[in-house]
Amino acid sequence: MSDEFFVKVRRAIGFDGLISIIIGAFILFLPGRSARAVAGMMGAALIAAGLFKLLSVFKKDSVNGTTRLGHLISSVIYIVAGLFIFIDMQAAAVSLILVVGILTGMAWLIEGIIQLTILNQISTNKFWSILSAVISVLGGLSLLFSPLLGGILVWTFFGVTLLIIGIFKIIQYVTLKK
């Protein structure tokens, strides 16, 4: 590996570690503000997508009227959804946490069900597969029955994970020598 490439890789690891620590600490120590910040980013993205969609409605010459109307309606929906996020950032942050809890719960539930359905294809010890599937199903159901608390726990876990990864990357950056 060339010296220049090594220096670039080392810097990338250090920068990644620093960003991970900052974002992880932000999520962990200021969970409400970090959720509002992410909701704000989503609102800005929705508004930008709506505006680009709206501009594309006026640039298309070969599209028929019905398709153009559909694009116009969807662009207005994007813009209005983005504006609603900015109108009440606290509600948007709570909604974000709810969505995180619900989607994580659904993913775990589906994963557990899939694990249970493929048990007959596993020829080795099935105990660990059954245990993992049951834990996934129970965890998914608990998140679905209490999505706000589950979302907060998942959000906090995400912050802790980013913080730990960032610390390890900074240690790797400091100890990396050619």
GROMACS .gro file of C-alpha atoms in nm, residues 56-175:
model
  120
   56SER     CA    1  -4.025   1.833  -1.352
   57VAL     CA    2  -4.401   1.870  -1.411
   58PHE     CA    3  -4.340   2.189  -1.607
   59LYS     CA    4  -4.042   2.053  -1.804
   60LYS     CA    5  -4.207   1.740  -1.944
   61ASP     CA    6  -4.343   1.787  -2.293
   62SER     CA    7  -4.424   1.430  -2.387
   63VAL     CA    8  -4.620   1.336  -2.073
   64ASN     CA    9  -4.998   1.330  -2.094
   65GLY     CA   10  -5.222   1.543  -1.873
   66THR     CA   11  -5.319   1.266  -1.630
   67THR     CA   12  -4.957   1.177  -1.557
   68ARG     CA   13  -4.869   1.544  -1.519
   69LEU     CA   14  -5.159   1.588  -1.274
   70GLY     CA   15  -5.041   1.287  -1.075
   71HIS     CA   16  -4.690   1.430  -1.051
   72LEU     CA   17  -4.832   1.767  -0.949
   73ILE     CA   18  -5.045   1.612  -0.672
   74SER     CA   19  -4.757   1.402  -0.539
   75SER     CA   20  -4.523   1.703  -0.538
   76VAL     CA   21  -4.778   1.904  -0.338
   77ILE     CA   22  -4.812   1.615  -0.091
   78TYR     CA   23  -4.433   1.601  -0.046
   79ILE     CA   24  -4.412   1.976   0.012
   80VAL     CA   25  -4.706   1.982   0.255
   81ALA     CA   26  -4.565   1.684   0.449
   82GLY     CA   27  -4.229   1.860   0.477
   83LEU     CA   28  -4.396   2.180   0.594
   84PHE     CA   29  -4.597   1.991   0.858
   85ILE     CA   30  -4.271   1.856   0.997
   86PHE     CA   31  -4.137   2.211   1.035
   87ILE     CA   32  -4.463   2.340   1.184
   88ASP     CA   33  -4.440   2.103   1.483
   89MET     CA   34  -4.092   1.958   1.521
   90GLN     CA   35  -4.173   1.797   1.857
   91ALA     CA   36  -4.463   1.599   1.711
   92ALA     CA   37  -4.245   1.507   1.414
   93ALA     CA   38  -3.972   1.380   1.649
   94VAL     CA   39  -4.223   1.170   1.846
   95SER     CA   40  -4.361   1.035   1.517
   96LEU     CA   41  -4.007   0.949   1.406
   97ILE     CA   42  -3.945   0.758   1.729
   98LEU     CA   43  -4.279   0.577   1.686
   99VAL     CA   44  -4.190   0.481   1.330
  100VAL     CA   45  -3.849   0.354   1.444
  101GLY     CA   46  -4.018   0.143   1.713
  102ILE     CA   47  -4.288   0.007   1.483
  103LEU     CA   48  -4.057  -0.074   1.192
  104THR     CA   49  -3.799  -0.239   1.419
  105GLY     CA   50  -4.076  -0.440   1.585
  106MET     CA   51  -4.213  -0.551   1.249
  107ALA     CA   52  -3.865  -0.647   1.127
  108TRP     CA   53  -3.791  -0.852   1.438
  109LEU     CA   54  -4.132  -1.020   1.428
  110ILE     CA   55  -4.095  -1.114   1.061
  111GLU     CA   56  -3.738  -1.233   1.117
  112GLY     CA   57  -3.851  -1.458   1.403
  113ILE     CA   58  -4.138  -1.601   1.201
  114ILE     CA   59  -3.905  -1.672   0.908
  115GLN     CA   60  -3.658  -1.843   1.141
  116LEU     CA   61  -3.939  -2.062   1.278
  117THR     CA   62  -4.058  -2.156   0.929
  118ILE     CA   63  -3.713  -2.272   0.812
  119LEU     CA   64  -3.638  -2.482   1.120
  120ASN     CA   65  -3.702  -2.807   0.933
  121GLN     CA   66  -3.421  -2.718   0.689
  122ILE     CA   67  -3.166  -2.688   0.969
  123SER     CA   68  -2.992  -3.021   1.021
  124THR     CA   69  -2.773  -2.926   1.318
  125ASN     CA   70  -2.873  -2.827   1.670
  126LYS     CA   71  -3.208  -2.649   1.646
  127PHE     CA   72  -3.212  -2.519   2.004
  128TRP     CA   73  -3.024  -2.195   1.928
  129SER     CA   74  -3.233  -2.131   1.618
  130ILE     CA   75  -3.556  -2.178   1.814
  131LEU     CA   76  -3.429  -1.959   2.098
  132SER     CA   77  -3.324  -1.684   1.855
  133ALA     CA   78  -3.659  -1.701   1.675
  134VAL     CA   79  -3.859  -1.684   1.998
  135ILE     CA   80  -3.653  -1.388   2.122
  136SER     CA   81  -3.706  -1.210   1.787
  137VAL     CA   82  -4.081  -1.273   1.797
  138LEU     CA   83  -4.114  -1.162   2.160
  139GLY     CA   84  -3.896  -0.856   2.102
  140GLY     CA   85  -4.091  -0.764   1.790
  141LEU     CA   86  -4.425  -0.803   1.967
  142SER     CA   87  -4.305  -0.595   2.263
  143LEU     CA   88  -4.197  -0.316   2.028
  144LEU     CA   89  -4.529  -0.330   1.843
  145PHE     CA   90  -4.729  -0.314   2.168
  146SER     CA   91  -4.516  -0.029   2.306
  147PRO     CA   92  -4.364   0.145   2.004
  148LEU     CA   93  -4.278   0.474   2.176
  149LEU     CA   94  -4.080   0.313   2.459
  150GLY     CA   95  -3.929   0.065   2.214
  151GLY     CA   96  -3.840   0.342   1.972
  152ILE     CA   97  -3.670   0.538   2.250
  153LEU     CA   98  -3.473   0.228   2.349
  154VAL     CA   99  -3.371   0.159   1.988
  155TRP     CA  100  -3.278   0.528   1.941
  156THR     CA  101  -3.066   0.519   2.259
  157PHE     CA  102  -2.904   0.190   2.156
  158PHE     CA  103  -2.821   0.348   1.819
  159GLY     CA  104  -2.651   0.638   1.998
  160VAL     CA  105  -2.451   0.405   2.225
  161THR     CA  106  -2.347   0.194   1.927
  162LEU     CA  107  -2.228   0.496   1.729
  163LEU     CA  108  -2.038   0.626   2.030
  164ILE     CA  109  -1.861   0.293   2.088
  165ILE     CA  110  -1.779   0.249   1.719
  166GLY     CA  111  -1.645   0.604   1.708
  167ILE     CA  112  -1.421   0.546   2.010
  168PHE     CA  113  -1.279   0.228   1.856
  169LYS     CA  114  -1.217   0.407   1.525
  170ILE     CA  115  -1.033   0.689   1.702
  171ILE     CA  116  -0.822   0.431   1.885
  172GLN     CA  117  -0.756   0.263   1.551
  173TYR     CA  118  -0.663   0.600   1.398
  174VAL     CA  119  -0.418   0.678   1.678
  175THR     CA  120  -0.257   0.333   1.678
   0.00000   0.00000   0.00000
